[in-house]
Amino acid sequence: MMMRKNIRELERDEFLLAERVWMHYRGQKSDPTRERIFGVFVDGTLAATARCTRHPEGLEMDCVFTLDEYRGSGYAREAVQRLLEECGSETIYIHSTLPLIGFYERLGFELIPEARLPKSIRERFLFCFGEMAGCNVAPMMRKPGGG
């Protein structure tokens, strides 16, 4: 049977679908006033997501997540690539988990010192007390054009 795959930005009325996916991933909530969410739909089911949030001082990408039953098919990469196509004309910041640094480097992100994160994005990880590696995350950024 042929699988149907669609990679696209979610409409505001579909943000609840992303929140259902994120229930498996730290219970994130969406905010249509400052976020764009990109997803990979497989046979009509949202299988993977990537979110771009506008902060006062820049863009942050997070909620890169694939449901367990869809892992290993490259869907997270496809969701991120669509996000980068749509939002990549500005610098994008992320908090990568340590095991995924290489994944993001291949997509044009580079490791940066925590102090280079814009304040409003850095503050999301205040609970790390200035030691993001101890929280299993590393700050990264991607300049427009991926380099």
Backbone as a ProteinNet text record, in pm:
[ID]
protein_1_A
[PRIMARY]
MMMRKNIRELERDEFLLAERVWMHYRGQKSDPTRERIFGVFVDGTLAATARCTRHPEGLEMDCVFTLDEYRGSGYAREAVQRLLEECGSETIYIHSTLPLIGFYERLGFELIPEARLPKSIRERFLFCFGEMAGCNVAPMMRKPGGG
[TERTIARY]
83.7	0	88.9	54.8	133.2	105.6	212.9	200.2	194.3	105.8	96.5	165	258.3	332.7	315.7	292.2	274.7	355.5	443.8	528	483.7	435.7	381.1	369.8	341.5	313.9	172.4	155.6	22.5	-56.8	-186.9	-278.8	-303.3	-346.1	-370.9	-467	-569.2	-667.3	-612.9	-490.4	-426.5	-323.2	-301.9	-200.5	-229.4	-355.7	-390.9	-333.9	-325.6	-263.6	-118.1	-47.1	92.8	100.5	10.4	11.9	-10	-90.7	-110.4	19.3	93.6	223.3	318.7	317.2	411.3	377.2	258.3	226.6	330.7	388.9	493.3	628.7	632.7	758.4	745.1	751.8	750.3	620.9	511.7	382.7	379.7	447.5	453.1	315.3	292.9	171.9	210.6	113.5	141.4	82.4	138	92	87.3	-29.2	-39.1	-0.5	6.8	41	189.9	276.2	420.5	489.1	413.1	474.6	426.9	517.8	484.7	527	440.7	469.7	469.8	571.2	584.9	576.7	513.8	494.2	501.6	521.9	516.1	393.7	301.2	180.7	201.1	174.8	184.7	46	-9.5	-146.3	-243.5	-224.9	-315.1	-283.5	-185.9	-148.8	-24	-26.8	91.5	196	305.8	407.6	528.8	559.8	678.7	652.7	719.1	699.5	832	829.2	936.7	868.1	900.9	834.1	934	889.3	967.3	891.9	955.2	892	962.8	883.6	938	947.3	1069.8	1096.7	1127.6	1127.1	1159.3	1294.8	1388.2	1524	1563.8	1469.7	1507.1	1418	1455.7	1378.8	1442.9	1357.8	1403.7	1330.5	1404.9	1343.6	1345.2	1231.1	1224.2	1111.7	1077.5	972.5	996.3	1123.4	1157.1	1134.5	1030.1	986.6	917.1	941.6	875.1	811.6	687.6	621.7	700.4	704	783.5	760.7	634.5	604.6	650.1	695.7	741.5	891.5	961.5	1104.5	1186.3	1300.3	1393.2	1363.6	1269.8	1232.9	1274	1342.8	1388.1	1283.2	1172.1	1063.6	1100.8	1175.1	1216.4	1303.1	1393.5	1479.8	1394.2	1294	1207.9	1127.6	1080.2	1007	1100.3	1223.3	1320.4	1357	1378	1414.4	1304.7	1179.1	1070.2	1070.1	1091.8	1100.8	1213.8	1329.2	1442.5	1414.6	1342.2	1304.5	1217.3	1128.5	1031.4	1082.6	1166.3	1210.1	1359.2	1432.9	1578.5	1638.4	1555.2	1610.7	1656	1629.2	1676	1760.7	1842.9	1918.9	1820.7	1845.4	1761.6	1848.9	1799.7	1870.5	1799.9	1877.3	1820.3	1896.7	1832	1895	1895.8	2006.1	2014.8	2044.3	1982.3	2028.6	2167.7	2251.7	2389.8	2400.3	2319.5	2333.1	2293.9	2220.9	2173.6	2255.4	2367.3	2449.5	2488.9	2533.4	2574.4	2459.8	2340.7	2220.7	2201.1	2207.5	2185.7	2303.2	2425.5	2540	2524.4	2474.3	2453.1	2345.4	2262.7	2159.3	2202.7	2331.1	2385.3	2395.9	2365.1	2376.8	2519.9	2561.6	2694.1	2679.4	2767.4	2769.5	2813.2	2749.7	2785.6	2792.3	2865.2	2864.1	2724.8	2687.1	2556.1	2532.6	2637.3	2624.3	2581.8	2598.9	2558.4	2410.4	2342.4	2197.6	2130.7	2032.3	1956.2	1894.4	1886.9	1841.1	1706.8	1609.2	1475.2	1475.1	1570.7	1581.4	1663	1770.8	1854.2	1773.4	1682.5	1604.1	1515.3	1484.8	1402.5	1475.7	1607.4	1685.2	1753.6	1690.3	1747.6	1768.4	1683	1693.9	1826.5	1902.6	2033.9	2143.1	2109.4	2203.8	2335.3	2324.1	2443.3	2527.5	2477.8	2553.4	2463.9	2443.2	2350.7	2394.1	2524.3	2569.6	2520.6	2513.9	2461.8	2313.9	2245.2	2103.6	2090.2	2202.9	2205.1	2169.2	2193.2	2166.5	2287.2	2295.1	2401.3	2336.9	2371	2316.8	2380.8	2297.8	2344.3	2271	2328.1	2259.8	2286.1	2196.4	2209.2	2186.4	2287	2275.5	2191.7	2134.3	2058.5	2142	2081.1	2152.1	2227.4	2227.9	2286.5	2435.4	2496.6	2640.9	2692.8
-117.7	0	125.1	220.7	343.5	437.9	482.7	577.2	718.3	800.3	940.8	1027.1	1111.3	1198.3	1342.5	1432.1	1573.9	1652.5	1739.3	1820.7	1965.3	2026.7	2162	2232.5	2363	2441.2	2411.7	2400.8	2376.7	2506.1	2494.2	2606.3	2624.8	2744.5	2771	2670.1	2630.7	2537.4	2394.9	2372.2	2240.5	2236.3	2348.7	2350.9	2247.4	2217.8	2116	1979.5	1951.1	1825.4	1819.4	1930.9	1934.9	1915.7	1979.8	1963.8	1818.2	1746	1602.7	1525.4	1559.8	1496	1531	1657.5	1702.9	1651.3	1595.9	1537.3	1432.2	1369.2	1268.9	1336.1	1467.8	1542.5	1665.6	1646.1	1754.2	1835.1	1785.2	1851.1	1995.1	2026.9	2163.4	2211.9	2340.8	2406	2498.8	2532.5	2619.7	2758.4	2854.4	2992.7	3047.1	3042.3	3084.7	3230.1	3311.7	3452.3	3473.3	3376.6	3394.8	3274.4	3172.5	3047.6	3007.5	2938.7	2867.7	2723.7	2631	2488.8	2420.2	2338.9	2265.4	2117.2	2042.1	1901.4	1812.9	1686.4	1581.8	1497.8	1494.4	1413.3	1285.5	1171.1	1041.8	980.2	959.3	908.2	987.1	1119.7	1207.2	1225	1151.1	1161.7	1247.5	1343.3	1425.1	1337.4	1309.6	1217.1	1287.2	1409.2	1480.7	1630.7	1704.7	1849.1	1922.4	2050.6	2144.8	2280.1	2350.1	2476.8	2592.1	2704.6	2827.5	2933	2983.6	3081	3215.1	3319.8	3455.7	3507.9	3537.3	3601.7	3748.4	3833.5	3975.2	3996.5	3904	3922.8	3821.5	3747	3653.5	3530.7	3440.6	3318.2	3200.2	3113.4	2989.8	2872.6	2767.2	2643.2	2543.1	2477.2	2368.8	2274.6	2186.6	2087.4	2007.2	1977.8	1886.2	1747.1	1683.4	1558.8	1468.8	1340.9	1240.3	1136.9	1103.6	997.3	867.2	787.5	664.1	576.5	558.2	464	513.3	639.8	695.8	725.5	691.6	723.8	643.5	701.5	633.3	651.8	736.6	759.2	896.5	974.9	1106.3	1215.1	1187.9	1286.1	1411.4	1397.4	1515.2	1605.4	1546.2	1624.3	1697.9	1631.6	1695.8	1811.1	1794.7	1903.4	2022.2	1993.9	2100.7	2169.7	2092.6	2152.6	2245.8	2207.2	2295.7	2423.4	2409	2525.8	2617.8	2560.2	2641.8	2712.4	2647.2	2710.8	2833.3	2823.3	2929.7	3037.3	2999.5	3092.2	3124.6	3059.3	3067.7	3194.9	3294.2	3422.2	3505.1	3456.6	3518.4	3415.4	3463.2	3372.2	3295.2	3165.7	3079.6	3019.2	3023.6	2968.5	2841.6	2748.6	2626	2588.1	2507.1	2437.8	2290.5	2244.6	2105.9	2014.6	1896.1	1796.5	1751.9	1714.2	1680.8	1571.4	1464.7	1361.8	1408.8	1520.2	1564.8	1679	1713.3	1822.7	1795.6	1676.7	1643	1655.2	1612.9	1626.2	1772.2	1862	2003.8	2066.5	2021.1	2073.8	2044.5	1926.1	1891.3	1978.6	2044.4	2133.9	2280.7	2304.8	2440.1	2512.2	2445.2	2507.6	2494.3	2589.4	2584.4	2603.6	2538.4	2556.7	2698.6	2757.1	2891.9	2893.7	2988.8	3003.6	3047.2	3003.7	3038.4	3189.4	3267	3413.3	3474.3	3401.7	3454.4	3435.2	3356.2	3342	3474.2	3517.1	3634.8	3609.9	3715.3	3703.7	3630.9	3666.5	3607.7	3458.1	3412.4	3269.4	3199.2	3262.7	3204.7	3185.1	3277.8	3270.3	3146.6	3086.1	2964.6	2850.2	2862.3	2757.2	2808.5	2904.3	2957.1	2847.9	2744.7	2636.8	2562.4	2584.2	2520.6	2597.2	2716.6	2796.4	2821.1	2854.1	2887.4	2768.7	2648.8	2528.2	2437.1	2477.5	2403.6	2259.3	2232.4	2094.8	2004.1	2059.4	1982.2	1949.3	2024	1998.1	1920.9	1870.1	1790.3	1871.9	2003.6	2085.8	2172.6	2207.7	2295.4	2402.8	2530.5	2636.5	2632.3	2653.9	2655.8	2766	2807.2	2904.8	2871.7	2919	2903.9	3041	3090.7	3220.6	3205.6	3315.1	3306.9	3239.7	3148.7	3076.7	2955.6	2933.9	2812.1	2814.6	2931.4	2929.6	3054.6
0	0	0	-81.6	-94.7	21.9	86.3	196.8	138.3	194.5	153.8	258.7	211.7	302.1	254.9	351.4	322.5	425.7	378.4	466.1	448	557.9	543.3	677.6	669	788.6	834.9	966	1021.6	1025.1	1002.7	1018.5	1168.4	1207	1349.7	1411.4	1336.6	1394.2	1403.1	1356.3	1367.8	1481	1550.6	1656.3	1764.9	1787.3	1886.8	1848.8	1719	1674.7	1721.1	1708.3	1752.8	1903.3	1977.6	2123.5	2162.7	2088.1	2116.9	2096.2	1990.1	1966.4	2081.2	2123.1	2225.5	2363.9	2384.8	2515.8	2551	2447.5	2468.6	2487.7	2473.8	2470.4	2559.3	2688.7	2787	2788.7	2735.1	2746.3	2700	2591.1	2539.1	2494.7	2505.7	2455.9	2342.5	2258.3	2144.6	2166.7	2094.3	2100.1	1957.5	1894.8	1753.9	1729.2	1833	1812.6	1787.7	1830	1809.8	1749.4	1711.2	1664.6	1526	1459.7	1335.4	1359.3	1322.6	1343.5	1207.2	1185.9	1061.4	1093.7	1006.4	1036.6	915.1	943.6	843.1	875.4	781.5	794.3	714.2	775.9	709.2	711.1	592.8	580.6	669.4	672.4	745.7	893.1	946.5	1087.5	1101.5	1194.8	1221.5	1289.8	1218.5	1266.6	1327.4	1278.6	1326.1	1320.8	1411.7	1419.6	1437.8	1404.7	1437	1453.5	1561.7	1592.1	1587.1	1530.6	1526.6	1606.9	1713.5	1802	1790.5	1776.5	1772.8	1915.3	1957.6	2086.2	2058.6	2161.9	2139.6	2070.2	2093.5	2040.8	1934.3	1879.4	1774	1767.8	1677.9	1654.8	1726.9	1779.4	1842.6	1779.5	1750.8	1703.5	1817.7	1838.1	1936	1896.1	1985.5	1962.2	1834.3	1807.8	1698.6	1755.9	1708.5	1771.8	1670.2	1680.4	1597.1	1689	1662.1	1738.6	1723.3	1829.8	1831.8	1709.4	1671.7	1562.8	1425.4	1416.6	1289.2	1288.5	1396.2	1405.3	1305.4	1269	1179.8	1032.6	999	858.6	807.3	889.4	846.5	855.3	924.1	928.5	1007.1	1115.9	1192.3	1105.2	1031.2	940.8	837.6	784.4	683.6	744.1	867	933.8	958.2	1004.6	1028.4	896.7	791.4	663.4	612.6	631.3	589.3	674.1	804.6	891.4	845.9	814.2	772	639.8	549.6	423.2	448.4	545.8	571.2	667.2	763.4	869	862.7	775.4	774.3	719	684	639.8	759.3	880.9	1005.1	1080	1172.2	1258.1	1346.7	1359.5	1442.8	1552.2	1675.2	1790.9	1837.1	1890.4	1946.8	2073.6	2153.5	2265.2	2223.1	2167.9	2121.9	2240.2	2240.6	2337.1	2291.7	2384.5	2351.5	2244.8	2249.4	2145.2	2004.2	1991.8	1860.4	1800.5	1862.7	1810.3	1664.5	1633.6	1496.4	1396.5	1435.7	1351	1312.5	1411.4	1384	1309.3	1335.5	1261	1111.7	1077.3	936.7	871.4	952.9	901.6	906.2	934.8	929.7	1062.2	1172.8	1304.3	1355.3	1437.7	1498.8	1649.5	1724	1869.4	1901.5	2002.9	2047.1	2199.9	2256.7	2402.5	2448.8	2564.7	2620.1	2618.9	2642.1	2647.8	2514.6	2403.5	2272.2	2243.5	2325.3	2307.4	2344	2264.9	2306.9	2444.7	2524.4	2663.3	2674.9	2591	2603	2571	2491.6	2459.1	2567.4	2611.2	2717.4	2845.5	2874.4	2998.7	3006.8	2893.6	2897.2	2968.6	2983.2	3048.4	3174.8	3242.4	3367.1	3471.9	3468.9	3567.9	3558.3	3450.9	3436.9	3510.7	3563.4	3641.2	3566.6	3436.5	3358.5	3318.4	3338.5	3304.2	3220.5	3093	3007.3	2984.1	2975.8	2954.3	3067.2	3187.7	3300.2	3285.2	3200.9	3169.7	3038.2	2985.8	2864	2739.6	2742.1	2623.5	2589.7	2461.9	2413.9	2325.8	2347.3	2262.5	2123.2	2023	1884.7	1810.7	1697.2	1613	1467.1	1383.1	1238.4	1176.5	1109.2	1043.5	915.8	867.1	742.1	633.2	560.3	455.9	505.9	636.5	692.2	710.9	718.7	737.6	799.2
[MASK]
+++++++++++++++++++++++++++++++++++++++++++++++++++++++++++++++++++++++++++++++++++++++++++++++++++++++++++++++++++++++++++++++++++++++++++++++++++

